XYZ file of N, CA and C in Angstrom:
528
model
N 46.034 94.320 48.015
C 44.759 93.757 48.388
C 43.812 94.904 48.754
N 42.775 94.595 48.299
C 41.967 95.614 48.530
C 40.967 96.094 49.689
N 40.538 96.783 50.603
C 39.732 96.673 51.792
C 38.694 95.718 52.000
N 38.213 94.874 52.497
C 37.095 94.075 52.284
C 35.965 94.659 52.961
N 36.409 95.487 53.973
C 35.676 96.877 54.962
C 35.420 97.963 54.020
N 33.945 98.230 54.470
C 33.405 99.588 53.748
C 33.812 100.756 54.915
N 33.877 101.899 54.109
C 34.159 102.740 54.694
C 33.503 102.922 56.176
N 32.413 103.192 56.247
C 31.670 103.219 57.426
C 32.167 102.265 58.446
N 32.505 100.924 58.139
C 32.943 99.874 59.031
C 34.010 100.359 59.325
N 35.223 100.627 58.787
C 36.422 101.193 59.130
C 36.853 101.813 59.581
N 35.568 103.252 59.780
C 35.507 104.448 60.515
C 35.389 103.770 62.038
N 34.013 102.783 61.709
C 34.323 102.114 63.305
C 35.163 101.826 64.095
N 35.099 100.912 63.536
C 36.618 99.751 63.742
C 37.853 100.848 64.322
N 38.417 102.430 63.722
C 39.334 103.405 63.926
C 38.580 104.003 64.699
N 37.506 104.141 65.033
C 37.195 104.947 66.436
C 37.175 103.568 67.827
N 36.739 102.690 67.289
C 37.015 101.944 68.613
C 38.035 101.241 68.715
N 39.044 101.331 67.935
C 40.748 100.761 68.054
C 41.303 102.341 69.052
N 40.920 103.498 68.772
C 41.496 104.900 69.444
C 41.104 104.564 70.548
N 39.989 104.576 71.176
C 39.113 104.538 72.428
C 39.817 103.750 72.826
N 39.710 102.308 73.039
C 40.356 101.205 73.554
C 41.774 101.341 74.313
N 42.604 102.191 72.476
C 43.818 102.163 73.197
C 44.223 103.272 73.974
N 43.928 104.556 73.959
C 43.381 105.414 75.202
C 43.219 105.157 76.457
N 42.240 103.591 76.577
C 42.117 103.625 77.766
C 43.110 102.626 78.191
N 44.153 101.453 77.160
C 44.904 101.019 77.438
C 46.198 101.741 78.138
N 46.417 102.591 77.213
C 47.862 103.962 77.700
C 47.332 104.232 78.951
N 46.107 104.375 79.494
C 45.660 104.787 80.757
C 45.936 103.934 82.190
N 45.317 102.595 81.639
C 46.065 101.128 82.321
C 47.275 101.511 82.559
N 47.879 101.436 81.632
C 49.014 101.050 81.412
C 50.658 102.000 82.368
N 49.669 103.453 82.001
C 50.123 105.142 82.986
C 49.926 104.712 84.133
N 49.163 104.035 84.730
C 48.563 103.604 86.429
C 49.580 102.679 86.563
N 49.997 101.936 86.118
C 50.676 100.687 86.831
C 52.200 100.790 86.686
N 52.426 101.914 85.542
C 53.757 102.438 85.938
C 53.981 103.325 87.058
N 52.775 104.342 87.361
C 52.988 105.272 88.160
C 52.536 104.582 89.986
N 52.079 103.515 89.813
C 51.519 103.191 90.968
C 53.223 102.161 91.124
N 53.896 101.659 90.251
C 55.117 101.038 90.149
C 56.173 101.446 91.153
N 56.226 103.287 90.491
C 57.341 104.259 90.700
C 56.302 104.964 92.303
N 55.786 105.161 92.690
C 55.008 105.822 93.823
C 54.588 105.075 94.852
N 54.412 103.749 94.539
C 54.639 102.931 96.180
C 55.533 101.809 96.479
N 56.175 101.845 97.187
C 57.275 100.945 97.391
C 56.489 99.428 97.836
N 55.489 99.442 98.756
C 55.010 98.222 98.817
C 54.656 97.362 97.158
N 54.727 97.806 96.156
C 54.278 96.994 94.581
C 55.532 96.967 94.580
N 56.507 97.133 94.686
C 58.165 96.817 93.942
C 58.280 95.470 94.579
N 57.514 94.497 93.757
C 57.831 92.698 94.300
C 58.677 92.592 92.786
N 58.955 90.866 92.927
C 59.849 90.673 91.568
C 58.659 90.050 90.458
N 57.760 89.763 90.709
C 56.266 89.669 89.412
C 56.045 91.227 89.140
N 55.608 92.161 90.200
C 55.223 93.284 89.708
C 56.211 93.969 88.851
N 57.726 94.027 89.099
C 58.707 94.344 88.513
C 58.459 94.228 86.851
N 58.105 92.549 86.717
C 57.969 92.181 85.276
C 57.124 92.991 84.613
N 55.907 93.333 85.531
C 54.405 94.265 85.173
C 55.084 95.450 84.297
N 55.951 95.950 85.433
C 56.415 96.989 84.849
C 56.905 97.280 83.719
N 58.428 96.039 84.106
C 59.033 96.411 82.561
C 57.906 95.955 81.442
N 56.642 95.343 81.470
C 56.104 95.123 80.055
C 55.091 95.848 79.928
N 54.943 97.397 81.254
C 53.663 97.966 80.955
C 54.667 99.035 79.657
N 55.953 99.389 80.016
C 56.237 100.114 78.913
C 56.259 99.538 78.162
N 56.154 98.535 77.408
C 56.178 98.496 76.043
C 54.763 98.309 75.854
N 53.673 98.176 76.538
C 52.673 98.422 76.236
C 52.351 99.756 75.946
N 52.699 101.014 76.604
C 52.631 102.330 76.019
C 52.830 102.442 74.351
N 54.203 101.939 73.859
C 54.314 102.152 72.886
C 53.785 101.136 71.857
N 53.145 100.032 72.071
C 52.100 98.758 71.768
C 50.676 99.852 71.664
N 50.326 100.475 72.344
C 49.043 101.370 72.409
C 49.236 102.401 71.483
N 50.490 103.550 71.550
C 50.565 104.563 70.923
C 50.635 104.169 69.633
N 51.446 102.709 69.119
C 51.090 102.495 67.544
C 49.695 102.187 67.335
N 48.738 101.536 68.326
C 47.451 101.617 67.387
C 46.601 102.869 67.540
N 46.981 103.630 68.403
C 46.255 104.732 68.491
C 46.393 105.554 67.380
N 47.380 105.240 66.635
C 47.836 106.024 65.206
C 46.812 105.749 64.312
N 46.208 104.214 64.383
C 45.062 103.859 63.688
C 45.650 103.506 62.090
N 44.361 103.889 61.625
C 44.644 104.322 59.881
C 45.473 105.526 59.575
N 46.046 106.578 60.026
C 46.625 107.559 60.038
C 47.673 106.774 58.917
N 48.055 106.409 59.392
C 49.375 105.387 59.021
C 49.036 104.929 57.599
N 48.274 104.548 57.157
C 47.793 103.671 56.167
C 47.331 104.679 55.507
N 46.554 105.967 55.662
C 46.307 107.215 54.985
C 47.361 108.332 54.629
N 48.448 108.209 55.619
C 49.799 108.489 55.375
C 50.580 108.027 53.817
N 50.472 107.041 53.348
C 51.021 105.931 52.612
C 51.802 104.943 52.969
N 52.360 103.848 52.431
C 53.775 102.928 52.972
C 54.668 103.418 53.161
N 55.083 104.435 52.012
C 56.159 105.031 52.344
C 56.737 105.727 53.419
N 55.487 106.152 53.893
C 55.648 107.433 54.684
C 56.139 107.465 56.140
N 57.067 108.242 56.720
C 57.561 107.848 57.726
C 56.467 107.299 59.105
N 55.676 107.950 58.792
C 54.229 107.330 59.823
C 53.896 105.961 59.479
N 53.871 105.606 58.348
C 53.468 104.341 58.261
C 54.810 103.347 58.727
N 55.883 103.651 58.849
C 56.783 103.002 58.865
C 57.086 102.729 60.630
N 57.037 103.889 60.974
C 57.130 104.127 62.240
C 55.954 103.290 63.135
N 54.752 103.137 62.616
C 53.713 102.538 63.499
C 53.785 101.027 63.514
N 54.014 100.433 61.574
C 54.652 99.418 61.388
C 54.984 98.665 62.208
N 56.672 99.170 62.683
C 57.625 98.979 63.132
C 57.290 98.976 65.573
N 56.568 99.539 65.283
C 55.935 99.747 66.825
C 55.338 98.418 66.893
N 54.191 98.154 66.157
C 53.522 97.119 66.114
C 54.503 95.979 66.366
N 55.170 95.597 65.366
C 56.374 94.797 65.074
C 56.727 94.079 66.443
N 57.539 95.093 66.779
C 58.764 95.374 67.913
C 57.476 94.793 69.361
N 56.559 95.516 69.741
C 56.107 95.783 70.985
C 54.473 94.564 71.323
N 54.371 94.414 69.877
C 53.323 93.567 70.313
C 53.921 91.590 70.365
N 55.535 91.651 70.023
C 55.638 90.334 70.019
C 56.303 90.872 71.389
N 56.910 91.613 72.031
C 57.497 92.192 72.956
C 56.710 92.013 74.436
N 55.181 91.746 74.140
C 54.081 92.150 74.962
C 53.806 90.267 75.346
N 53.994 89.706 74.027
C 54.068 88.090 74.340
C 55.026 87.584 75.021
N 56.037 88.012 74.592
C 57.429 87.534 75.219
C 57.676 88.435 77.063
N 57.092 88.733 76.969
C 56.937 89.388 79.112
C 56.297 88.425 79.119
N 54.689 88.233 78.700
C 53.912 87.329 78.984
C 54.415 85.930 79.414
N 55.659 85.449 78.286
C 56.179 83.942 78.789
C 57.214 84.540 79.943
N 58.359 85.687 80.260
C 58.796 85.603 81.126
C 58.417 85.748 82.847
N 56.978 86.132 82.197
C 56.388 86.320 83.980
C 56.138 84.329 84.193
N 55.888 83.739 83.177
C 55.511 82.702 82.908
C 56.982 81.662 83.195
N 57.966 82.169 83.268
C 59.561 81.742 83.830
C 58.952 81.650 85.214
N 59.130 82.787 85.375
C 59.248 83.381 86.906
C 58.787 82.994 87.792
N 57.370 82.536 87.459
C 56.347 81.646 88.465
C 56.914 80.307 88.501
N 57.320 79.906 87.428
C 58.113 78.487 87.462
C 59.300 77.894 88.454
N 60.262 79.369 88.218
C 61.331 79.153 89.318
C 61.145 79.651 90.405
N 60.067 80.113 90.588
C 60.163 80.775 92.109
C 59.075 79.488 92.869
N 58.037 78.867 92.481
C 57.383 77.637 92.289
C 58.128 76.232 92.564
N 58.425 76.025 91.702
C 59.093 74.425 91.340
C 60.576 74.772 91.561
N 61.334 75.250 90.990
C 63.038 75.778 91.502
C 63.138 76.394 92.866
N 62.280 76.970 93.585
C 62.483 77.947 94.838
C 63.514 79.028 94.603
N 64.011 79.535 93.364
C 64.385 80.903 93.227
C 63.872 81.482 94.725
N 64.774 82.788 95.013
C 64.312 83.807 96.204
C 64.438 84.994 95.375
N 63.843 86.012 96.101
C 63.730 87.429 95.028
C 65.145 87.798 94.817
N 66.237 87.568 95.340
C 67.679 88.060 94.407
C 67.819 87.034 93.340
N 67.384 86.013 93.479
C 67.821 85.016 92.374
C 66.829 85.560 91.120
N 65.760 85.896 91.085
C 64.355 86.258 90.513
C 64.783 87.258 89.641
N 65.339 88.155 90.721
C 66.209 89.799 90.167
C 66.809 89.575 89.158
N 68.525 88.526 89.436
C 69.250 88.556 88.675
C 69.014 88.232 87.102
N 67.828 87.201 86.998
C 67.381 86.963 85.567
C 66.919 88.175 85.136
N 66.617 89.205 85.535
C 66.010 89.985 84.877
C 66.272 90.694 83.807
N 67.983 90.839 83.687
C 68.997 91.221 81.976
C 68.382 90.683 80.847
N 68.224 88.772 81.309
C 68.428 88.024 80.162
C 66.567 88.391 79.824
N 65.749 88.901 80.586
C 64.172 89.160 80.434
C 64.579 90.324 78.875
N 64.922 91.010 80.113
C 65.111 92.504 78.865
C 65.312 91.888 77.789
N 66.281 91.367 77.710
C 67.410 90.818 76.392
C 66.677 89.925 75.173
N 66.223 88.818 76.156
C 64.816 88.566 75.470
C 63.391 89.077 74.791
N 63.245 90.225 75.745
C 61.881 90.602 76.047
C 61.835 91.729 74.782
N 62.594 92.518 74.428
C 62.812 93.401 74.273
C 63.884 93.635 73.059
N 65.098 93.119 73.420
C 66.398 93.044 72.433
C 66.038 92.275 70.941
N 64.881 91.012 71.229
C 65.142 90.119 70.370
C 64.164 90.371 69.252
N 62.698 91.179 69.763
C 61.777 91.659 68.798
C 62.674 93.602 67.885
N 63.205 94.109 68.685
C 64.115 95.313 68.504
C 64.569 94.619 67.354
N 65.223 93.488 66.989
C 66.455 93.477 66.310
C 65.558 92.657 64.870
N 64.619 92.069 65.454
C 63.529 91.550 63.960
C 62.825 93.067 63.311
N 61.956 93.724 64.089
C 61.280 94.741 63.883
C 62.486 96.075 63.054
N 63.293 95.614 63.327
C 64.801 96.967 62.264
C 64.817 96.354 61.264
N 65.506 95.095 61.060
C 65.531 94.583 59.932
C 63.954 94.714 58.985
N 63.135 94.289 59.419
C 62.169 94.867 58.645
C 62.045 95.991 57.930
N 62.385 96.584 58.943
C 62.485 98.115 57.850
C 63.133 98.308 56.603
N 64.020 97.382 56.418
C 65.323 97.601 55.315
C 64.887 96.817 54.210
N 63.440 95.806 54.606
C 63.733 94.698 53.313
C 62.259 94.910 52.725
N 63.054 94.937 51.348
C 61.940 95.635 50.178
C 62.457 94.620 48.639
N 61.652 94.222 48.222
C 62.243 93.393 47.005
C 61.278 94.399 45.794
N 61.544 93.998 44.901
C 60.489 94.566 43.071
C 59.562 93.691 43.107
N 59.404 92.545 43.505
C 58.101 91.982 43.549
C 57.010 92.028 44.450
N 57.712 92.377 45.834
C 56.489 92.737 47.147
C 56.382 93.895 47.650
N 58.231 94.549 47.301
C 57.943 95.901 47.924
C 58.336 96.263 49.385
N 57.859 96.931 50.206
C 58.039 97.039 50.902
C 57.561 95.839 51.956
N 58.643 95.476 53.265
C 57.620 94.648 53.911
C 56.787 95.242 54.786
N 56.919 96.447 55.462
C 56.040 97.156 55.995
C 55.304 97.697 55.175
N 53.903 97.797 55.239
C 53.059 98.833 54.439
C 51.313 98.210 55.237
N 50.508 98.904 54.534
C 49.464 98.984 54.981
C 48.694 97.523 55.331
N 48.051 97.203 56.314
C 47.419 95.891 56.813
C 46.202 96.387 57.047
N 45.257 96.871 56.428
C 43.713 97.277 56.792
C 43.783 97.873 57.833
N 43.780 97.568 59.208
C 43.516 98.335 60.088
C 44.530 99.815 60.524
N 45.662 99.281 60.117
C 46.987 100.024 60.593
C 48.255 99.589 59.590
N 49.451 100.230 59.604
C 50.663 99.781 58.889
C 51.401 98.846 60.213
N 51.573 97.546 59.529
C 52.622 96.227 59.702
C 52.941 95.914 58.502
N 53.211 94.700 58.412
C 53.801 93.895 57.509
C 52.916 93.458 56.623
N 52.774 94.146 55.026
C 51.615 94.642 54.414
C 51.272 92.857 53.740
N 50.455 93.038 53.183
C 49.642 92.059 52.535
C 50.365 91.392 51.240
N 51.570 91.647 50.934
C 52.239 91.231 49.983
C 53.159 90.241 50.916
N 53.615 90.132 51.890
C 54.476 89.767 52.709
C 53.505 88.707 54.093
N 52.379 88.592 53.650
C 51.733 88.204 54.711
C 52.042 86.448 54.938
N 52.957 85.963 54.454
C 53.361 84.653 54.663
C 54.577 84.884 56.395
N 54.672 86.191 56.472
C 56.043 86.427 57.185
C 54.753 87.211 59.121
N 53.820 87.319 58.450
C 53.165 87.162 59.661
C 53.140 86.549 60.603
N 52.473 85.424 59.461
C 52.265 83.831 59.999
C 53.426 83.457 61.046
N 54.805 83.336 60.057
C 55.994 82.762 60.109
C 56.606 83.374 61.522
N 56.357 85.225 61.806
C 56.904 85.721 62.784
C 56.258 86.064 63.910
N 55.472 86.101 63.682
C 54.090 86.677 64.876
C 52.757 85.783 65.223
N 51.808 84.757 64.218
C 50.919 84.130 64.460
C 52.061 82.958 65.169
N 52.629 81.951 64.057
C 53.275 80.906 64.821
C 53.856 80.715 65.958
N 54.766 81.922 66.353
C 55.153 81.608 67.532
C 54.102 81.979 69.079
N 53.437 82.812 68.747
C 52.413 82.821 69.653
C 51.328 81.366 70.074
């Protein structure tokens, strides 16, 4: 598929996708470091903050790659690599989103106490983290003669290229 963006627009669009996520990694550096440096924020919500500000780092550092990726080629380990970031960290970034969205529930309506709060916190990871990890690999591996790669270039950045865009829908729009 071909750009529907003229160059000039695109240049935009890649300078204010950099900026943005710059200042996201920046967010994102504060609330880990304000995490790890005061003991009064170590509650069991802020906890969640935490574990999902890192994967926001690496949710930021793939778009900060931009078009790099897409000027790289499909092939190319950059494109694959940012791909695959995207993949992994931005359904990763939804899925904290519903477990902080647990959490208020049982600590709310169940009366969970913060050890009970704690102990879920494996099956968070496991969820949070394990279950986009293990979609976002497989991606990498599946390539047919008719579509190709499923990672490759998406206009703005490399995901799951435009030959494959039924598996968007299917993995990332729908369940959101």
């Amino acid at each position: 598929m071909e750009p529907v963006l003229s160059p000039s627009q695109l240049h935009a669009l890649e300078v204010t996708e950099r900026v943005a996520s710059v200042l996201s990694l920046l967010a994102a550096a504060a609330i880990i470091l304000t995490f790890v440096f005061s003991p009064k924020f170590r509650k069991p919500v802020n906890r969640l903050i935490f574990y999902a500000s890192w994967g926001n780092l690496f949710a930021n550092a793939a778009t900060l790659i931009s078009r790099s990726g897409v000027r790289a080629g499909p092939s190319s380990a950059l494109c694959q690599f940012q791909a695959f970031l995207i993949q992994m960290f931005f359904i990763a970034d939804a899925l904290w989103n519903l477990a902080m969205a647990i959490n208020v529930y049982l600590n709310v309506l169940k009366k969970y106490n913060a050890e009970q709060l704690k102990a879920m916190e494996w099956r968070y990871h496991l969820l949070c983290y394990g279950t986009p990890f293990v979609i976002a690999l497989v991606f990498c591996f599946v390539e047919t003669q008719g579509r190709g790669r499923m990672y490759g270039p998406a206009q703005l950045w490399c995901w799951i290229s435009s030959d494959w865009a039924f598996m968007r829908i299917a993995l990332f729009y729908a369940p959101a």
